[in-house]
JSON list of C-alpha atoms in Angstrom, two decimals:
[
{"chain": "J", "resi": 2, "resn": "MET", "atom": "CA", "xyz": [-98.32, 26.18, -3.61]},
{"chain": "J", "resi": 3, "resn": "LYS", "atom": "CA", "xyz": [-97.61, 24.96, -7.15]},
{"chain": "J", "resi": 4, "resn": "SER", "atom": "CA", "xyz": [-94.48, 27.14, -7.37]},
{"chain": "J", "resi": 5, "resn": "LEU", "atom": "CA", "xyz": [-93.17, 25.61, -4.11]},
{"chain": "J", "resi": 6, "resn": "GLU", "atom": "CA", "xyz": [-93.76, 22.15, -5.55]},
{"chain": "J", "resi": 7, "resn": "LEU", "atom": "CA", "xyz": [-91.87, 23.08, -8.74]},
{"chain": "J", "resi": 8, "resn": "LEU", "atom": "CA", "xyz": [-88.99, 24.46, -6.68]},
{"chain": "J", "resi": 9, "resn": "VAL", "atom": "CA", "xyz": [-88.74, 21.26, -4.63]},
{"chain": "J", "resi": 10, "resn": "GLU", "atom": "CA", "xyz": [-88.84, 19.16, -7.82]},
{"chain": "J", "resi": 11, "resn": "ARG", "atom": "CA", "xyz": [-86.06, 21.26, -9.40]},
{"chain": "J", "resi": 12, "resn": "ILE", "atom": "CA", "xyz": [-83.91, 20.91, -6.29]},
{"chain": "J", "resi": 13, "resn": "ILE", "atom": "CA", "xyz": [-84.42, 17.15, -6.19]},
{"chain": "J", "resi": 14, "resn": "LEU", "atom": "CA", "xyz": [-83.74, 16.77, -9.91]},
{"chain": "J", "resi": 15, "resn": "SER", "atom": "CA", "xyz": [-80.65, 19.00, -9.72]},
{"chain": "J", "resi": 16, "resn": "SER", "atom": "CA", "xyz": [-79.28, 16.99, -6.78]},
{"chain": "J", "resi": 17, "resn": "ARG", "atom": "CA", "xyz": [-78.49, 14.15, -9.19]},
{"chain": "J", "resi": 18, "resn": "TRP", "atom": "CA", "xyz": [-75.39, 16.13, -10.17]},
{"chain": "J", "resi": 19, "resn": "LEU", "atom": "CA", "xyz": [-73.98, 15.36, -6.72]},
{"chain": "J", "resi": 20, "resn": "LEU", "atom": "CA", "xyz": [-73.49, 11.83, -8.04]},
{"chain": "J", "resi": 21, "resn": "LEU", "atom": "CA", "xyz": [-70.79, 13.24, -10.29]},
{"chain": "J", "resi": 22, "resn": "ILE", "atom": "CA", "xyz": [-68.48, 13.39, -7.26]},
{"chain": "J", "resi": 23, "resn": "PHE", "atom": "CA", "xyz": [-68.88, 9.64, -6.81]},
{"chain": "J", "resi": 24, "resn": "TYR", "atom": "CA", "xyz": [-68.24, 8.86, -10.48]},
{"chain": "J", "resi": 25, "resn": "LEU", "atom": "CA", "xyz": [-65.15, 11.07, -10.54]},
{"chain": "J", "resi": 26, "resn": "GLY", "atom": "CA", "xyz": [-63.99, 9.30, -7.37]},
{"chain": "J", "resi": 27, "resn": "LEU", "atom": "CA", "xyz": [-64.48, 5.96, -9.12]},
{"chain": "J", "resi": 28, "resn": "ALA", "atom": "CA", "xyz": [-62.43, 7.24, -12.07]},
{"chain": "J", "resi": 29, "resn": "ALA", "atom": "CA", "xyz": [-59.64, 8.23, -9.67]},
{"chain": "J", "resi": 30, "resn": "SER", "atom": "CA", "xyz": [-59.83, 4.84, -7.93]},
{"chain": "J", "resi": 31, "resn": "LEU", "atom": "CA", "xyz": [-59.56, 3.18, -11.34]},
{"chain": "J", "resi": 32, "resn": "ALA", "atom": "CA", "xyz": [-56.36, 5.13, -12.00]},
{"chain": "J", "resi": 33, "resn": "VAL", "atom": "CA", "xyz": [-54.95, 4.05, -8.62]},
{"chain": "J", "resi": 34, "resn": "TYR", "atom": "CA", "xyz": [-55.98, 0.46, -9.34]},
{"chain": "J", "resi": 35, "resn": "ALA", "atom": "CA", "xyz": [-54.20, 0.66, -12.72]},
{"chain": "J", "resi": 36, "resn": "VAL", "atom": "CA", "xyz": [-50.97, 1.44, -10.86]},
{"chain": "J", "resi": 37, "resn": "SER", "atom": "CA", "xyz": [-51.58, -1.62, -8.67]},
{"chain": "J", "resi": 38, "resn": "PHE", "atom": "CA", "xyz": [-52.20, -3.73, -11.79]},
{"chain": "J", "resi": 39, "resn": "ALA", "atom": "CA", "xyz": [-48.98, -2.45, -13.42]},
{"chain": "J", "resi": 40, "resn": "TYR", "atom": "CA", "xyz": [-47.05, -3.44, -10.28]},
{"chain": "J", "resi": 41, "resn": "LYS", "atom": "CA", "xyz": [-48.59, -6.94, -10.32]},
{"chain": "J", "resi": 42, "resn": "PHE", "atom": "CA", "xyz": [-47.85, -7.28, -14.04]},
{"chain": "J", "resi": 43, "resn": "CYS", "atom": "CA", "xyz": [-44.21, -6.22, -13.60]},
{"chain": "J", "resi": 44, "resn": "LYS", "atom": "CA", "xyz": [-43.83, -8.71, -10.76]},
{"chain": "J", "resi": 45, "resn": "VAL", "atom": "CA", "xyz": [-45.16, -11.50, -13.00]},
{"chain": "J", "resi": 46, "resn": "ALA", "atom": "CA", "xyz": [-42.98, -10.43, -15.94]},
{"chain": "J", "resi": 47, "resn": "ILE", "atom": "CA", "xyz": [-39.84, -10.32, -13.79]},
{"chain": "J", "resi": 48, "resn": "ASN", "atom": "CA", "xyz": [-40.53, -13.76, -12.33]},
{"chain": "J", "resi": 49, "resn": "VAL", "atom": "CA", "xyz": [-41.78, -15.45, -15.50]},
{"chain": "J", "resi": 50, "resn": "LEU", "atom": "CA", "xyz": [-38.74, -17.75, -15.64]},
{"chain": "J", "resi": 51, "resn": "VAL", "atom": "CA", "xyz": [-38.75, -18.38, -11.89]},
{"chain": "J", "resi": 52, "resn": "TYR", "atom": "CA", "xyz": [-42.40, -19.27, -11.31]},
{"chain": "J", "resi": 53, "resn": "ASP", "atom": "CA", "xyz": [-43.44, -22.88, -11.58]},
{"chain": "J", "resi": 54, "resn": "GLU", "atom": "CA", "xyz": [-46.69, -23.68, -13.38]},
{"chain": "J", "resi": 55, "resn": "ALA", "atom": "CA", "xyz": [-48.92, -23.34, -10.31]},
{"chain": "J", "resi": 56, "resn": "ASP", "atom": "CA", "xyz": [-47.40, -19.98, -9.34]},
{"chain": "J", "resi": 57, "resn": "MET", "atom": "CA", "xyz": [-47.78, -18.70, -12.91]},
{"chain": "J", "resi": 58, "resn": "ILE", "atom": "CA", "xyz": [-51.44, -19.76, -13.00]},
{"chain": "J", "resi": 59, "resn": "LEU", "atom": "CA", "xyz": [-52.06, -18.00, -9.69]},
{"chain": "J", "resi": 60, "resn": "ALA", "atom": "CA", "xyz": [-50.31, -14.86, -10.91]},
{"chain": "J", "resi": 61, "resn": "ILE", "atom": "CA", "xyz": [-52.31, -14.81, -14.15]},
{"chain": "J", "resi": 62, "resn": "LEU", "atom": "CA", "xyz": [-55.53, -15.39, -12.22]},
{"chain": "J", "resi": 63, "resn": "GLY", "atom": "CA", "xyz": [-54.62, -12.35, -10.12]},
{"chain": "J", "resi": 64, "resn": "LEU", "atom": "CA", "xyz": [-54.23, -10.28, -13.30]},
{"chain": "J", "resi": 65, "resn": "ILE", "atom": "CA", "xyz": [-57.56, -11.56, -14.65]},
{"chain": "J", "resi": 66, "resn": "ASP", "atom": "CA", "xyz": [-59.19, -10.72, -11.34]},
{"chain": "J", "resi": 67, "resn": "ALA", "atom": "CA", "xyz": [-57.80, -7.19, -11.50]},
{"chain": "J", "resi": 68, "resn": "ALA", "atom": "CA", "xyz": [-59.10, -6.77, -15.06]},
{"chain": "J", "resi": 69, "resn": "LEU", "atom": "CA", "xyz": [-62.58, -7.92, -14.00]},
{"chain": "J", "resi": 70, "resn": "VAL", "atom": "CA", "xyz": [-62.63, -5.50, -11.07]},
{"chain": "J", "resi": 71, "resn": "ALA", "atom": "CA", "xyz": [-61.52, -2.64, -13.35]},
{"chain": "J", "resi": 72, "resn": "SER", "atom": "CA", "xyz": [-64.23, -3.57, -15.88]},
{"chain": "J", "resi": 73, "resn": "LEU", "atom": "CA", "xyz": [-66.81, -3.57, -13.11]},
{"chain": "J", "resi": 74, "resn": "ILE", "atom": "CA", "xyz": [-65.75, -0.07, -12.05]},
{"chain": "J", "resi": 75, "resn": "VAL", "atom": "CA", "xyz": [-65.99, 1.21, -15.65]},
{"chain": "J", "resi": 76, "resn": "MET", "atom": "CA", "xyz": [-69.38, -0.42, -16.16]},
{"chain": "J", "resi": 77, "resn": "VAL", "atom": "CA", "xyz": [-70.78, 1.14, -12.98]},
{"chain": "J", "resi": 78, "resn": "MET", "atom": "CA", "xyz": [-69.32, 4.57, -13.82]},
{"chain": "J", "resi": 79, "resn": "ILE", "atom": "CA", "xyz": [-70.64, 4.73, -17.37]},
{"chain": "J", "resi": 80, "resn": "SER", "atom": "CA", "xyz": [-74.04, 3.17, -16.85]},
{"chain": "J", "resi": 81, "resn": "GLY", "atom": "CA", "xyz": [-74.61, 4.93, -13.53]},
{"chain": "J", "resi": 82, "resn": "TYR", "atom": "CA", "xyz": [-73.77, 8.29, -15.05]},
{"chain": "J", "resi": 83, "resn": "GLU", "atom": "CA", "xyz": [-76.00, 7.64, -18.06]},
{"chain": "J", "resi": 84, "resn": "ASN", "atom": "CA", "xyz": [-78.91, 6.31, -15.99]},
{"chain": "J", "resi": 85, "resn": "PHE", "atom": "CA", "xyz": [-78.86, 8.78, -13.12]},
{"chain": "J", "resi": 86, "resn": "VAL", "atom": "CA", "xyz": [-77.03, 11.97, -14.15]},
{"chain": "J", "resi": 87, "resn": "SER", "atom": "CA", "xyz": [-76.95, 12.74, -17.85]},
{"chain": "J", "resi": 88, "resn": "ARG", "atom": "CA", "xyz": [-76.99, 10.98, -21.21]},
{"chain": "J", "resi": 89, "resn": "PHE", "atom": "CA", "xyz": [-73.75, 10.99, -23.18]},
{"chain": "J", "resi": 90, "resn": "ASP", "atom": "CA", "xyz": [-73.90, 13.30, -26.17]},
{"chain": "J", "resi": 91, "resn": "GLU", "atom": "CA", "xyz": [-73.18, 11.82, -29.58]},
{"chain": "J", "resi": 92, "resn": "ALA", "atom": "CA", "xyz": [-69.44, 12.12, -29.98]},
{"chain": "J", "resi": 93, "resn": "GLU", "atom": "CA", "xyz": [-66.44, 10.40, -31.47]},
{"chain": "J", "resi": 94, "resn": "ASP", "atom": "CA", "xyz": [-66.01, 8.34, -28.30]},
{"chain": "J", "resi": 95, "resn": "GLU", "atom": "CA", "xyz": [-69.46, 6.79, -28.40]},
{"chain": "J", "resi": 96, "resn": "VAL", "atom": "CA", "xyz": [-70.42, 4.40, -25.64]},
{"chain": "J", "resi": 97, "resn": "SER", "atom": "CA", "xyz": [-72.71, 2.42, -27.92]},
{"chain": "J", "resi": 98, "resn": "PHE", "atom": "CA", "xyz": [-70.42, -0.57, -27.38]},
{"chain": "J", "resi": 99, "resn": "LEU", "atom": "CA", "xyz": [-72.02, -0.96, -23.96]},
{"chain": "J", "resi": 100, "resn": "GLY", "atom": "CA", "xyz": [-75.51, -1.42, -25.32]},
{"chain": "J", "resi": 101, "resn": "LYS", "atom": "CA", "xyz": [-78.41, -0.23, -23.23]},
{"chain": "J", "resi": 102, "resn": "LEU", "atom": "CA", "xyz": [-77.68, -0.65, -19.55]},
{"chain": "J", "resi": 103, "resn": "ASP", "atom": "CA", "xyz": [-80.81, 0.16, -17.62]},
{"chain": "J", "resi": 104, "resn": "SER", "atom": "CA", "xyz": [-80.79, -0.33, -13.87]},
{"chain": "J", "resi": 105, "resn": "GLY", "atom": "CA", "xyz": [-82.10, -3.91, -14.19]},
{"chain": "J", "resi": 106, "resn": "SER", "atom": "CA", "xyz": [-79.47, -5.08, -16.66]},
{"chain": "J", "resi": 107, "resn": "LEU", "atom": "CA", "xyz": [-76.80, -3.20, -14.70]},
{"chain": "J", "resi": 108, "resn": "LYS", "atom": "CA", "xyz": [-77.71, -5.17, -11.57]},
{"chain": "J", "resi": 109, "resn": "ILE", "atom": "CA", "xyz": [-77.43, -8.44, -13.51]},
{"chain": "J", "resi": 110, "resn": "LYS", "atom": "CA", "xyz": [-74.06, -7.46, -15.02]},
{"chain": "J", "resi": 111, "resn": "VAL", "atom": "CA", "xyz": [-72.72, -6.36, -11.64]},
{"chain": "J", "resi": 112, "resn": "ALA", "atom": "CA", "xyz": [-73.93, -9.59, -10.00]},
{"chain": "J", "resi": 113, "resn": "SER", "atom": "CA", "xyz": [-72.37, -11.74, -12.72]},
{"chain": "J", "resi": 114, "resn": "SER", "atom": "CA", "xyz": [-69.10, -9.78, -12.45]},
{"chain": "J", "resi": 115, "resn": "ILE", "atom": "CA", "xyz": [-69.06, -10.33, -8.69]},
{"chain": "J", "resi": 116, "resn": "VAL", "atom": "CA", "xyz": [-69.65, -14.06, -9.23]},
{"chain": "J", "resi": 117, "resn": "ALA", "atom": "CA", "xyz": [-66.78, -14.17, -11.76]},
{"chain": "J", "resi": 118, "resn": "ILE", "atom": "CA", "xyz": [-64.45, -12.32, -9.37]},
{"chain": "J", "resi": 119, "resn": "SER", "atom": "CA", "xyz": [-65.50, -14.60, -6.51]},
{"chain": "J", "resi": 120, "resn": "SER", "atom": "CA", "xyz": [-64.89, -17.65, -8.71]},
{"chain": "J", "resi": 121, "resn": "ILE", "atom": "CA", "xyz": [-61.35, -16.52, -9.44]},
{"chain": "J", "resi": 122, "resn": "HIS", "atom": "CA", "xyz": [-60.68, -15.89, -5.75]},
{"chain": "J", "resi": 123, "resn": "LEU", "atom": "CA", "xyz": [-62.05, -19.32, -4.87]},
{"chain": "J", "resi": 124, "resn": "LEU", "atom": "CA", "xyz": [-59.92, -20.96, -7.57]},
{"chain": "J", "resi": 125, "resn": "GLN", "atom": "CA", "xyz": [-56.84, -19.19, -6.22]},
{"chain": "J", "resi": 126, "resn": "ILE", "atom": "CA", "xyz": [-57.69, -20.41, -2.72]},
{"chain": "J", "resi": 127, "resn": "PHE", "atom": "CA", "xyz": [-58.20, -23.99, -3.90]},
{"chain": "J", "resi": 128, "resn": "LEU", "atom": "CA", "xyz": [-54.89, -23.92, -5.77]},
{"chain": "J", "resi": 129, "resn": "ASN", "atom": "CA", "xyz": [-53.31, -23.01, -2.41]},
{"chain": "J", "resi": 130, "resn": "ALA", "atom": "CA", "xyz": [-55.60, -25.29, -0.37]},
{"chain": "J", "resi": 131, "resn": "THR", "atom": "CA", "xyz": [-52.74, -26.55, 1.79]},
{"chain": "J", "resi": 132, "resn": "GLN", "atom": "CA", "xyz": [-52.44, -23.05, 3.31]},
{"chain": "J", "resi": 133, "resn": "TYR", "atom": "CA", "xyz": [-56.02, -23.12, 4.62]},
{"chain": "J", "resi": 134, "resn": "ASP", "atom": "CA", "xyz": [-57.78, -25.33, 7.12]},
{"chain": "J", "resi": 135, "resn": "ASN", "atom": "CA", "xyz": [-60.99, -27.12, 6.16]},
{"chain": "J", "resi": 136, "resn": "ALA", "atom": "CA", "xyz": [-63.22, -24.70, 8.08]},
{"chain": "J", "resi": 137, "resn": "LYS", "atom": "CA", "xyz": [-61.88, -21.70, 6.12]},
{"chain": "J", "resi": 138, "resn": "LEU", "atom": "CA", "xyz": [-62.24, -23.57, 2.83]},
{"chain": "J", "resi": 139, "resn": "MET", "atom": "CA", "xyz": [-65.84, -24.37, 3.76]},
{"chain": "J", "resi": 140, "resn": "TRP", "atom": "CA", "xyz": [-66.61, -20.71, 4.56]},
{"chain": "J", "resi": 141, "resn": "PHE", "atom": "CA", "xyz": [-64.98, -19.46, 1.35]},
{"chain": "J", "resi": 142, "resn": "THR", "atom": "CA", "xyz": [-67.12, -21.92, -0.59]},
{"chain": "J", "resi": 143, "resn": "ILE", "atom": "CA", "xyz": [-70.31, -20.96, 1.26]},
{"chain": "J", "resi": 144, "resn": "ILE", "atom": "CA", "xyz": [-69.67, -17.26, 0.64]},
{"chain": "J", "resi": 145, "resn": "HIS", "atom": "CA", "xyz": [-69.07, -17.94, -3.05]},
{"chain": "J", "resi": 146, "resn": "LEU", "atom": "CA", "xyz": [-72.27, -20.00, -3.27]},
{"chain": "J", "resi": 147, "resn": "ALA", "atom": "CA", "xyz": [-74.16, -17.13, -1.62]},
{"chain": "J", "resi": 148, "resn": "PHE", "atom": "CA", "xyz": [-72.94, -14.84, -4.42]},
{"chain": "J", "resi": 149, "resn": "VAL", "atom": "CA", "xyz": [-73.96, -17.39, -7.06]},
{"chain": "J", "resi": 150, "resn": "ILE", "atom": "CA", "xyz": [-77.42, -17.97, -5.56]},
{"chain": "J", "resi": 151, "resn": "SER", "atom": "CA", "xyz": [-77.98, -14.22, -5.17]},
{"chain": "J", "resi": 152, "resn": "ALA", "atom": "CA", "xyz": [-77.06, -13.61, -8.82]},
{"chain": "J", "resi": 153, "resn": "VAL", "atom": "CA", "xyz": [-79.35, -16.41, -10.01]},
{"chain": "J", "resi": 154, "resn": "LEU", "atom": "CA", "xyz": [-82.24, -15.11, -7.91]},
{"chain": "J", "resi": 155, "resn": "LEU", "atom": "CA", "xyz": [-81.62, -11.57, -9.15]},
{"chain": "J", "resi": 156, "resn": "GLY", "atom": "CA", "xyz": [-81.69, -12.80, -12.74]},
{"chain": "J", "resi": 157, "resn": "LEU", "atom": "CA", "xyz": [-84.87, -14.78, -12.09]},
{"chain": "J", "resi": 158, "resn": "LEU", "atom": "CA", "xyz": [-86.54, -11.78, -10.48]},
{"chain": "J", "resi": 159, "resn": "GLU", "atom": "CA", "xyz": [-85.51, -9.54, -13.40]},
{"chain": "J", "resi": 160, "resn": "ARG", "atom": "CA", "xyz": [-86.96, -12.08, -15.85]},
{"chain": "J", "resi": 161, "resn": "ILE", "atom": "CA", "xyz": [-90.26, -12.22, -13.94]},
{"chain": "J", "resi": 162, "resn": "MET", "atom": "CA", "xyz": [-90.44, -8.42, -13.90]},
{"chain": "J", "resi": 163, "resn": "ALA", "atom": "CA", "xyz": [-89.73, -8.27, -17.65]},
{"chain": "J", "resi": 164, "resn": "LYS", "atom": "CA", "xyz": [-92.54, -10.76, -18.35]},
{"chain": "J", "resi": 165, "resn": "SER", "atom": "CA", "xyz": [-94.86, -8.75, -16.12]},
{"chain": "J", "resi": 166, "resn": "LYS", "atom": "CA", "xyz": [-94.02, -5.54, -18.02]},
{"chain": "J", "resi": 167, "resn": "ALA", "atom": "CA", "xyz": [-94.60, -7.32, -21.34]},
{"chain": "J", "resi": 168, "resn": "LYS", "atom": "CA", "xyz": [-98.00, -8.52, -20.14]},
{"chain": "J", "resi": 169, "resn": "ASP", "atom": "CA", "xyz": [-99.00, -5.01, -19.04]},
{"chain": "J", "resi": 170, "resn": "ALA", "atom": "CA", "xyz": [-98.01, -3.48, -22.36]}
]
C-alpha cells in the first residue's frame, strides 16, 4: 500500500511540469503583445506632430498600459514557474531582481498591477468622457472601485495572515 501511495505522490508532483505549457504560452503571448506594442509605438511616432496634447496623452497612456500588462505577464511567468514548477538555477541571468515572490506577495503584486491598469483605462475614458453616456461612466467607475477594494482587502488579508504566522512561530 505504501508503494501505491508513493507512486500517486510522484505522479502528482510530476504533473507540475504540465504548467510549463502555460508559461511557454504566456511567453509566446508576450511576444505577440510586443508586436502590438511596436505597432502602437510606430503610430504614435508617426503622428507626434499631428496629435494635439490630449491625443498625445491618451496615446502615451496606451503605451504605459501596454508596458504594465507586459510586466504583469512577466511577473506571473517567472514567479509562477519558480513557485510551482522549478527554482531557477544560479546563472548569469539571475532573477534576484524580482526578490522573493511567494504566492501571497504575487497575489498582492498582481492585484496592484490590475488596479494600475484599470486606473489608466479609467483615465483614458475620462479624457474622452464626451464619447460616453453617464451610465457607462458610472459603471466604469464602479468596476474600477471593485478592483481597488478587492486589492485593498487582499492586502489586508495577507497582512493578517502574516501576523498570524508570526504569532505561531
